[in-house]
CSV table of N, CA and C in Angstrom, one decimal:
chain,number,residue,atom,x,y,z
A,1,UNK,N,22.1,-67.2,-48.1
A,1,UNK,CA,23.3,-67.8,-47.6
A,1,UNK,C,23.1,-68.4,-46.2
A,2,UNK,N,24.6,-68.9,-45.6
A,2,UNK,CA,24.4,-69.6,-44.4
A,2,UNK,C,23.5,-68.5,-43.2
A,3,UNK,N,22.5,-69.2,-42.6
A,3,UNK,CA,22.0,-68.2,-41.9
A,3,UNK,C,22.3,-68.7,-39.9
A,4,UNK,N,23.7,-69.1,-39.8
A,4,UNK,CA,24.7,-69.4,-39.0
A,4,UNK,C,24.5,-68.4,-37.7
A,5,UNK,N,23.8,-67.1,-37.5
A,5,UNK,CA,23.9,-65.6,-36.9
A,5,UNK,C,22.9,-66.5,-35.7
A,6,UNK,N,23.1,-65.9,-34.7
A,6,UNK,CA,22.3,-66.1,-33.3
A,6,UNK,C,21.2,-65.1,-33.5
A,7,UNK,N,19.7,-65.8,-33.0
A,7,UNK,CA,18.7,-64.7,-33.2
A,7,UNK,C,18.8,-64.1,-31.9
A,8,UNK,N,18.4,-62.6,-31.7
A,8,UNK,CA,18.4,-62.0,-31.3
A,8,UNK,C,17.1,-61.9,-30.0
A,9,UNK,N,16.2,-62.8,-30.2
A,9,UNK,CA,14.9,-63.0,-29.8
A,9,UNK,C,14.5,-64.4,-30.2
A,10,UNK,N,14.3,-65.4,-29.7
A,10,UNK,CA,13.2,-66.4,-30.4
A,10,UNK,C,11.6,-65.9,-29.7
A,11,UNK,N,10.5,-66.1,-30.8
A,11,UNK,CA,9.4,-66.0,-30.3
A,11,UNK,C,8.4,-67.3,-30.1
A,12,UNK,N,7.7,-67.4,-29.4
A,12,UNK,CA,7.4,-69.0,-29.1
A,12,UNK,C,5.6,-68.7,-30.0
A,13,UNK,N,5.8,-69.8,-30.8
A,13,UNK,CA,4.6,-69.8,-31.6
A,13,UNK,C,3.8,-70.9,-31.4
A,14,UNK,N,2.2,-71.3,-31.1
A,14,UNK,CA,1.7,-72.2,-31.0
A,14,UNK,C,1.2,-72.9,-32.7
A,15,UNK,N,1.5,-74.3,-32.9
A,15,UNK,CA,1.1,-74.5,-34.2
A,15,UNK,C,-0.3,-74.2,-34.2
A,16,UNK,N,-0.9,-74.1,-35.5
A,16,UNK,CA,-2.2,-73.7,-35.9
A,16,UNK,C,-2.8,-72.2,-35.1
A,17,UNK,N,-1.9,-71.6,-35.1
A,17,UNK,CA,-2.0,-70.2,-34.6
A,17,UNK,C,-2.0,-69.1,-35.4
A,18,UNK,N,-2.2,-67.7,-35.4
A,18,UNK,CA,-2.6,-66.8,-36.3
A,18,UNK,C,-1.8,-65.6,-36.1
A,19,UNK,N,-0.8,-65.2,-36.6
A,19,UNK,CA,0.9,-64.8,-36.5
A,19,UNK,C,0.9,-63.5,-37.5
A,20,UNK,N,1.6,-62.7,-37.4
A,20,UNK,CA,1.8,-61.7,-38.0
A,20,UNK,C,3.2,-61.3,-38.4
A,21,UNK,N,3.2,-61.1,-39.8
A,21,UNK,CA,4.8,-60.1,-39.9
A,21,UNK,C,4.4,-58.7,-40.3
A,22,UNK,N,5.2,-57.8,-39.8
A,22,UNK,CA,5.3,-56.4,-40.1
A,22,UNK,C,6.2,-56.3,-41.1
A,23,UNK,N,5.9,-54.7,-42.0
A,23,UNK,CA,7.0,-54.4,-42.3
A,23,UNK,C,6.8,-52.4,-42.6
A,24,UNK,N,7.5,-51.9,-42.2
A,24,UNK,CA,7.5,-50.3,-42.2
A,24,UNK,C,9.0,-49.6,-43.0
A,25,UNK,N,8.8,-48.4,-43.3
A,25,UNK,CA,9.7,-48.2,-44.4
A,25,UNK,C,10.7,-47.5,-43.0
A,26,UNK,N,10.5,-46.5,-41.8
A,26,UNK,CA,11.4,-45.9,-41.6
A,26,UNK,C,11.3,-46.1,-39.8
A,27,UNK,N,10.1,-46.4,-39.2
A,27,UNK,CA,9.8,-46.3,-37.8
A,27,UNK,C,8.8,-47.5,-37.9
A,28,UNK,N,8.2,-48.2,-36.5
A,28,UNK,CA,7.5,-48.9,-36.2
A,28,UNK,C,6.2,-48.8,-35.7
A,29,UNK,N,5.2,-47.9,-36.9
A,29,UNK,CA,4.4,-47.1,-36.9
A,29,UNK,C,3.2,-47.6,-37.4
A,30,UNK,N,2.2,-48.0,-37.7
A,30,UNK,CA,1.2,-48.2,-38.3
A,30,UNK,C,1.1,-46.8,-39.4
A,31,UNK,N,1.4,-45.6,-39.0
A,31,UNK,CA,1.1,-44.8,-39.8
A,31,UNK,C,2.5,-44.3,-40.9
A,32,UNK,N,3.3,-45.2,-41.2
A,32,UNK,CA,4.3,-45.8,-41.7
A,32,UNK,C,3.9,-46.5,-42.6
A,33,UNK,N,3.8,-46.2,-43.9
A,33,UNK,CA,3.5,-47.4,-44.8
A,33,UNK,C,5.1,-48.1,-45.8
A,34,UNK,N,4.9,-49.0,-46.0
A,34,UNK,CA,6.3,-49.3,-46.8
A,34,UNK,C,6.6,-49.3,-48.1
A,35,UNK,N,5.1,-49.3,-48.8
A,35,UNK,CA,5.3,-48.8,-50.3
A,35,UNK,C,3.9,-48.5,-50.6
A,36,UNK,N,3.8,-48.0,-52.1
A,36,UNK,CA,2.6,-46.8,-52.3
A,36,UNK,C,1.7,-47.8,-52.6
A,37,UNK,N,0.3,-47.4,-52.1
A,37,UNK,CA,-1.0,-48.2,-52.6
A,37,UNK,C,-0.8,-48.8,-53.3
A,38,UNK,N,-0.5,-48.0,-54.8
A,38,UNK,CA,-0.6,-48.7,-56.3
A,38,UNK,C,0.1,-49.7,-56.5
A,39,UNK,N,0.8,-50.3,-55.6
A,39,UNK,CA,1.8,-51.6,-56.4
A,39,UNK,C,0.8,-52.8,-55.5
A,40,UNK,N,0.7,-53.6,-56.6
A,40,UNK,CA,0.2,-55.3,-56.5
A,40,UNK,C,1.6,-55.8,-56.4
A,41,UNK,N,1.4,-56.8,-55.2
A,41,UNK,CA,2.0,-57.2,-54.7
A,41,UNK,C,1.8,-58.7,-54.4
A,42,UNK,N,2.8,-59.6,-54.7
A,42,UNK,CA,2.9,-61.4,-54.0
A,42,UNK,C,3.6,-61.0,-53.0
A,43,UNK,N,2.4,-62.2,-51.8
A,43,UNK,CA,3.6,-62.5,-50.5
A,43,UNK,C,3.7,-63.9,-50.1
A,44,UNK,N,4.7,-64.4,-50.3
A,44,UNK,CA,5.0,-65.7,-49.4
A,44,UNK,C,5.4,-65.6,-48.0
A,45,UNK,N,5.1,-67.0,-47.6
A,45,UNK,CA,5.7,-67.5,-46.0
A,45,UNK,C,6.3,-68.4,-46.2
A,46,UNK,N,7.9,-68.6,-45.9
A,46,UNK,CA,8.5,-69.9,-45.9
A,46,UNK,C,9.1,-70.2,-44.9
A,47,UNK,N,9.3,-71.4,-44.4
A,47,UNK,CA,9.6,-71.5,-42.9
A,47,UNK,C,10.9,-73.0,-43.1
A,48,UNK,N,11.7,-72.9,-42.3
A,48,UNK,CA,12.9,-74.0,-42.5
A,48,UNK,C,13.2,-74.5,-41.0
A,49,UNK,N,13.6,-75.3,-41.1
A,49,UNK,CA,14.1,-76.1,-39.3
A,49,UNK,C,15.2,-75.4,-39.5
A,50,UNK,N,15.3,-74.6,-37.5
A,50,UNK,CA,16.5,-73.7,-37.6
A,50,UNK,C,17.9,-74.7,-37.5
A,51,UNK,N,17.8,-75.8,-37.1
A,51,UNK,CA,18.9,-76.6,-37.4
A,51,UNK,C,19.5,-76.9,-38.2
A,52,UNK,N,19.0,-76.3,-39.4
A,52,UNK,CA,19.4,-76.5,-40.8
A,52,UNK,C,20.5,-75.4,-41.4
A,53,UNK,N,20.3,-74.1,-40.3
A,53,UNK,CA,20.6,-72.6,-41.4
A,53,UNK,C,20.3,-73.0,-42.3
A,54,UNK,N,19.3,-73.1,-42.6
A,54,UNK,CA,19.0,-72.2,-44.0
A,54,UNK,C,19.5,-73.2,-45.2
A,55,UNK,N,20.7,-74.0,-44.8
A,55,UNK,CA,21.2,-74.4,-46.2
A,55,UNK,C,20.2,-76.0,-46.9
A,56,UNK,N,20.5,-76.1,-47.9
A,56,UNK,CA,19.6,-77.6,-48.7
A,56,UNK,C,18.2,-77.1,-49.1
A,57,UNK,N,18.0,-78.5,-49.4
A,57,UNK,CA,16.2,-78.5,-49.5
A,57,UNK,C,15.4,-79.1,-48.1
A,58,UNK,N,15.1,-77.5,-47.2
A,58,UNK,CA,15.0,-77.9,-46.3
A,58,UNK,C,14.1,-76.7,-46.2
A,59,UNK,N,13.8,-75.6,-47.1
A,59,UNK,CA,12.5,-74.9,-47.1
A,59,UNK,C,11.2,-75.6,-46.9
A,60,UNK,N,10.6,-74.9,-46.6
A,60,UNK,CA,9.3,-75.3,-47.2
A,60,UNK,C,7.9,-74.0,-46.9
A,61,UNK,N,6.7,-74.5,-47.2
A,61,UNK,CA,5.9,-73.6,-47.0
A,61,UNK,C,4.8,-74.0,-46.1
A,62,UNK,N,4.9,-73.4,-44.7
A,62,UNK,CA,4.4,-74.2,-43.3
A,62,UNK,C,3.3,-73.3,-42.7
A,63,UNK,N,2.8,-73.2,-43.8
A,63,UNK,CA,2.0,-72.1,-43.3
A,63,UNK,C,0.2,-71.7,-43.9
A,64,UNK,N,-0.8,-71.6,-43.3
A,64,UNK,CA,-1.6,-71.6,-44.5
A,64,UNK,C,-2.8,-69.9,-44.6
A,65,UNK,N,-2.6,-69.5,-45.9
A,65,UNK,CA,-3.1,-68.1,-46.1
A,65,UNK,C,-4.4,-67.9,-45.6
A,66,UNK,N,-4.3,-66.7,-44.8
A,66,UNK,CA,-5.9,-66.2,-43.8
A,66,UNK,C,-6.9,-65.5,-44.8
A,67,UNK,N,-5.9,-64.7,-45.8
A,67,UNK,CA,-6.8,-63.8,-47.0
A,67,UNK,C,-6.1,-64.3,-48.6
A,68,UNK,N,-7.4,-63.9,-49.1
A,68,UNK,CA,-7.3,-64.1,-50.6
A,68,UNK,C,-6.9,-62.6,-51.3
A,69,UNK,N,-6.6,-61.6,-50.6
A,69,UNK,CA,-6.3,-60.0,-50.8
A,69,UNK,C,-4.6,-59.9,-51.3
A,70,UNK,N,-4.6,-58.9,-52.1
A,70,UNK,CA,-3.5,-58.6,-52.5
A,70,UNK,C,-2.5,-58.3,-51.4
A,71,UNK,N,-1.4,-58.3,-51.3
A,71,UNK,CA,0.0,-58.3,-50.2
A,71,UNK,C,-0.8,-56.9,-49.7
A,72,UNK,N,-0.1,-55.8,-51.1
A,72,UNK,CA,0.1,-54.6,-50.4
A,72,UNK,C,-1.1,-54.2,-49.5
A,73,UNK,N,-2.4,-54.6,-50.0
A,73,UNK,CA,-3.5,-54.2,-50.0
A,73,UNK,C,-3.9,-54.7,-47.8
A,74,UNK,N,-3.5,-56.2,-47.6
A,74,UNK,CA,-3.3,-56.5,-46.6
A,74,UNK,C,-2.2,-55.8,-45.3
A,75,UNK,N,-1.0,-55.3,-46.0
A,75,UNK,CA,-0.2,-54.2,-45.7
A,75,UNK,C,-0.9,-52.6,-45.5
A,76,UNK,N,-1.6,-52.3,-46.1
A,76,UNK,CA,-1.9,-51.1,-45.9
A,76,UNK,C,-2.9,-51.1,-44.8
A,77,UNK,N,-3.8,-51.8,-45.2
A,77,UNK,CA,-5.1,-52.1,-44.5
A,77,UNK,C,-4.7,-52.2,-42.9
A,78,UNK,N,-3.8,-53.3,-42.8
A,78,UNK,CA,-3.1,-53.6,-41.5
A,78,UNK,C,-2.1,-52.8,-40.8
A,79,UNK,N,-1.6,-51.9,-41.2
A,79,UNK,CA,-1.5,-50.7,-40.3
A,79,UNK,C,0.6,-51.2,-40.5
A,80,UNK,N,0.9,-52.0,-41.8
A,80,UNK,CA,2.0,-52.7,-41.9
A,80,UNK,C,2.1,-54.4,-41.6
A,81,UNK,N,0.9,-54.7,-41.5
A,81,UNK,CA,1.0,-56.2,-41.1
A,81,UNK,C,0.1,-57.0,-42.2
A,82,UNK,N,1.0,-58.3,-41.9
A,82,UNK,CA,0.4,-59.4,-43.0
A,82,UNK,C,0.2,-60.6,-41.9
A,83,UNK,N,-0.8,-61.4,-42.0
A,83,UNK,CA,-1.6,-61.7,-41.3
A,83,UNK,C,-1.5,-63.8,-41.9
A,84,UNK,N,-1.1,-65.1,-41.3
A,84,UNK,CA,-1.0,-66.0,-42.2
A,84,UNK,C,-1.1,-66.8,-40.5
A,85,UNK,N,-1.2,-68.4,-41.0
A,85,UNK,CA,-2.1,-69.0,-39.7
A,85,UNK,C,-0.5,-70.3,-40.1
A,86,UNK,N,0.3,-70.6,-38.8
A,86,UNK,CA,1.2,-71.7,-39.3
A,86,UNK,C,0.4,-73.0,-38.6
A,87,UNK,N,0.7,-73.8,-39.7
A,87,UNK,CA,0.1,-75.2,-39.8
A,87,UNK,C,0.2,-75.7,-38.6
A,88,UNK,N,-1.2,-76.1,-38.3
A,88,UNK,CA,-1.7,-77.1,-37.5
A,88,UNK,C,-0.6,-78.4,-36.7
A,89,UNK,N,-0.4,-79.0,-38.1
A,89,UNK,CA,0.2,-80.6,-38.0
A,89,UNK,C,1.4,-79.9,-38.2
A,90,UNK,N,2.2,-78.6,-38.3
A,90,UNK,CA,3.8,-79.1,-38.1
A,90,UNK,C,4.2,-79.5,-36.9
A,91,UNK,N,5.5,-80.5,-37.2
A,91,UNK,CA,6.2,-80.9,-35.9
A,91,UNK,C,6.7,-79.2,-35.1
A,92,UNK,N,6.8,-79.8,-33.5
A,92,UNK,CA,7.5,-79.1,-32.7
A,92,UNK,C,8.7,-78.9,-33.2
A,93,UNK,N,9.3,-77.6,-32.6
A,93,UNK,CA,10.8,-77.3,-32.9
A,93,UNK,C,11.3,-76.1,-33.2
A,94,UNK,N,12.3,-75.3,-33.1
A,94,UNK,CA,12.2,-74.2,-33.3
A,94,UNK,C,13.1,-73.9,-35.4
A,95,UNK,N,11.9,-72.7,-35.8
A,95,UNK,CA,12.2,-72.6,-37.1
A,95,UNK,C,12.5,-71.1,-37.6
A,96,UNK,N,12.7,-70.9,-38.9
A,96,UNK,CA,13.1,-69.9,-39.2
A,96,UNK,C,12.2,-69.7,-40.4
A,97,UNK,N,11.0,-68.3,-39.6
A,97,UNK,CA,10.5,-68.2,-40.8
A,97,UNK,C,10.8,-66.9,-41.3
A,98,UNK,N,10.4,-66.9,-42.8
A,98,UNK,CA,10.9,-65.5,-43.3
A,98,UNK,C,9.6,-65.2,-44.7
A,99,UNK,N,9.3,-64.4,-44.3
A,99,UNK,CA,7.8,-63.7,-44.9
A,99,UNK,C,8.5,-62.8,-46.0
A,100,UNK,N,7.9,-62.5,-47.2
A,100,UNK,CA,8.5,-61.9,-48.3
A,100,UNK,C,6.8,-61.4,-49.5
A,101,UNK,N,7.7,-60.1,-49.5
A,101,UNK,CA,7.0,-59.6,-50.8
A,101,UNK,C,7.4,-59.1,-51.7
A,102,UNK,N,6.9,-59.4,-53.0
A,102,UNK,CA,7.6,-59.7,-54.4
A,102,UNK,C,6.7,-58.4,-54.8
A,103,UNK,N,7.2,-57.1,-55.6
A,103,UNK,CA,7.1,-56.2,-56.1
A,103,UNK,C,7.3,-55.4,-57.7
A,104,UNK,N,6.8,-55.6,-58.7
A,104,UNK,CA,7.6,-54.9,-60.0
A,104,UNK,C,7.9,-53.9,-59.1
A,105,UNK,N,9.0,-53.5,-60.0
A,105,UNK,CA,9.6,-52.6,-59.6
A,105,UNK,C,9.4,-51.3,-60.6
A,106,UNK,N,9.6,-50.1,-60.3
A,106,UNK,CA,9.0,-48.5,-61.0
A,106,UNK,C,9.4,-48.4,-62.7
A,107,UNK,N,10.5,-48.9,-62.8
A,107,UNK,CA,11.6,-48.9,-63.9
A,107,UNK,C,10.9,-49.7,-65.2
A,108,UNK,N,10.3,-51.1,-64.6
A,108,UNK,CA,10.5,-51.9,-65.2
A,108,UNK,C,11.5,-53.1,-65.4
A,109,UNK,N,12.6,-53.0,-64.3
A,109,UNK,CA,13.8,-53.4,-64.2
A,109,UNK,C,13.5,-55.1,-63.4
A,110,UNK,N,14.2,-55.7,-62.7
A,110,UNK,CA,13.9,-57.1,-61.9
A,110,UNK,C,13.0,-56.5,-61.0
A,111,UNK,N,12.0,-57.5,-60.5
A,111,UNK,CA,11.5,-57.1,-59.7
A,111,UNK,C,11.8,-56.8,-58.0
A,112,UNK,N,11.5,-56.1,-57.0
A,112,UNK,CA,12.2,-56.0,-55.9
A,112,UNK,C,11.2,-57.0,-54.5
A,113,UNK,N,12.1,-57.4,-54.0
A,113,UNK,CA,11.8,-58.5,-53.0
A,113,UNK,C,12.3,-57.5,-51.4
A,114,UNK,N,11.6,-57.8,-50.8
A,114,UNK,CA,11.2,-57.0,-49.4
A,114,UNK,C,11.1,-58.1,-48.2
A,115,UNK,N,11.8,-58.7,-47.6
A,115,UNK,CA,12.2,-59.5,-47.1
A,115,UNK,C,12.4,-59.1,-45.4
A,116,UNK,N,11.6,-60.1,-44.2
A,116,UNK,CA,11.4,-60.2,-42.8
A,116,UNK,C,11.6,-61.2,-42.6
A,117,UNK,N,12.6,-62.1,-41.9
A,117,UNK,CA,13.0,-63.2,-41.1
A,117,UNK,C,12.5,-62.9,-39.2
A,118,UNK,N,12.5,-64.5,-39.1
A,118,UNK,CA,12.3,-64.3,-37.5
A,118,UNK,C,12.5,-66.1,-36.8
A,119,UNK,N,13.1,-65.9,-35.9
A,119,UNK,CA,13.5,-67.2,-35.4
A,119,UNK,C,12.3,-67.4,-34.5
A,120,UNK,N,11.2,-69.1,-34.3
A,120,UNK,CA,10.4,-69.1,-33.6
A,120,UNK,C,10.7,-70.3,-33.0
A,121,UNK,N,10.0,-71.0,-32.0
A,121,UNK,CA,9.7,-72.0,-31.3
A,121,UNK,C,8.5,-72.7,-31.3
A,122,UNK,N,7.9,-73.5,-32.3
A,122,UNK,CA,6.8,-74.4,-32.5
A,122,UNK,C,6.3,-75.1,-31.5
A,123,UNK,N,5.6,-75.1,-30.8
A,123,UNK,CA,5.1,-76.4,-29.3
A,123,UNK,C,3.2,-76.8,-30.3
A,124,UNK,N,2.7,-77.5,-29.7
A,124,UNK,CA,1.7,-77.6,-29.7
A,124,UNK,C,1.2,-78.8,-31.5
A,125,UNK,N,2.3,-78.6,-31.9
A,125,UNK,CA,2.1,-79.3,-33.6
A,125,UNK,C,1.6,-80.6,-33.5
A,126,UNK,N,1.8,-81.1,-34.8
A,126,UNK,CA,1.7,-82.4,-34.9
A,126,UNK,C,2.6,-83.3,-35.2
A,127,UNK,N,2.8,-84.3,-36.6
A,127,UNK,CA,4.2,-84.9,-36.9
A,127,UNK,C,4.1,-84.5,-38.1
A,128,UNK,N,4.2,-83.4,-39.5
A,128,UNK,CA,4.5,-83.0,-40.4
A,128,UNK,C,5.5,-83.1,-40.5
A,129,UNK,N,6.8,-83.2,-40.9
A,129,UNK,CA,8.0,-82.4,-41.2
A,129,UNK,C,8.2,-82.2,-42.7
A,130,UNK,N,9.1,-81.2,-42.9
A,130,UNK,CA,9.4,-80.3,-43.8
A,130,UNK,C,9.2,-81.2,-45.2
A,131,UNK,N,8.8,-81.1,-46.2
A,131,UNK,CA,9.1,-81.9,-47.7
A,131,UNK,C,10.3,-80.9,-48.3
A,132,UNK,N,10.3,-79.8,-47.9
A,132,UNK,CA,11.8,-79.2,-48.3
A,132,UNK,C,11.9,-78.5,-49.7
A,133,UNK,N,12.9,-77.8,-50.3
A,133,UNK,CA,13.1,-77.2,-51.5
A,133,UNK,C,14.6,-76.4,-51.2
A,134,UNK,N,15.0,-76.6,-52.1
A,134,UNK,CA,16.4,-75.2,-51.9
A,134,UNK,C,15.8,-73.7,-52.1
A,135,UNK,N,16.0,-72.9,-51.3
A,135,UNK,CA,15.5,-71.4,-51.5
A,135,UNK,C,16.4,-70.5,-52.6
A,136,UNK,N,17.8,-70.8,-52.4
A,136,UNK,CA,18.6,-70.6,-53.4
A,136,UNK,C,18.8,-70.5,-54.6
A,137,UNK,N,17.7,-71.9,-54.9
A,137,UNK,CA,17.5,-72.3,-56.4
A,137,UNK,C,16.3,-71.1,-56.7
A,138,UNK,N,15.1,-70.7,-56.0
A,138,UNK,CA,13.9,-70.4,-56.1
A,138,UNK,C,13.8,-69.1,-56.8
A,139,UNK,N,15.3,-68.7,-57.0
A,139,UNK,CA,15.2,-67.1,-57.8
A,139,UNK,C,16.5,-67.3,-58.8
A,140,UNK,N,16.1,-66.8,-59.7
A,140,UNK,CA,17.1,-66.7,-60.8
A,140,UNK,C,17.4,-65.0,-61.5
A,141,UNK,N,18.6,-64.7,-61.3
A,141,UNK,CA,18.9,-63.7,-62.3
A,141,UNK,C,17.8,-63.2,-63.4
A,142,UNK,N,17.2,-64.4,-64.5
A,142,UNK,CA,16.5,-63.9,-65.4
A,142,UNK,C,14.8,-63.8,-65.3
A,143,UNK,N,14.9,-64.1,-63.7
A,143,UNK,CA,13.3,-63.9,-63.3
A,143,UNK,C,13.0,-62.5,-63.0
């Protein structure tokens, strides 16, 4: 939805730099894991111009992967962190990125999505801008 909310923090990112999201189940712990070994796991990075909230085809994917390793497997390893390098040539500006990992879930049921946003400030880029997507559209009930 509209993501309208004042961040609480911006953090200032240099383009083509090597960035991290965390995620822990209960405390801010490396010895904190957020789900069990056994699950294989997808993780995306998608990042949007904060001028946008969030709304249209104004996603995109601005970012480029450091490992060829399974999510959790990066997650565990890293003490709760996932490790991803944002592009070089994006334009300056401040964005909203939000890092996600896609999980079956125990049941067998939809699968469960695990979800970290963060407001940043890009200096240092190039002239890329966004080619865009609706995020909205990107999941469906029968996925």
């Amino acid at each position: 939805n509209n993501l309208n909310s004042t961040a609480a923090k911006t953090c200032a990112a240099k383009a083509g730099s090597d960035t991290v999201f965390e995620w822990h189940l209960n405390k801010d712990s490396p010895s904190d894991p957020y789900i069990s070994h056994g699950h294989k796991c997808a993780c995306t990075v998608n990042m949007v111009p904060a001028s946008t909230n969030g709304l249209g085809a104004s996603w995109f994917k601005g970012y480029n992967a450091t490992t060829n390793k399974w999510c959790m497997d990066q997650i565990h390893e890293g003490g709760g962190k996932v490790n991803f390098t944002i592009s070089a040539d994006i334009k300056d500006g401040d964005y909203i990125v939000r890092g996600e990992f896609i999980c079956p879930t125990f049941k067998g049921n939809a699968d469960s999505s695990f979800v970290n946003c963060a407001h940043i400030s890009v200096t240092g880029g190039g002239s890329v801008g966004p080619k865009g997507y609706d995020i909205t559209k990107a999941y469906q009930a029968s996925n």
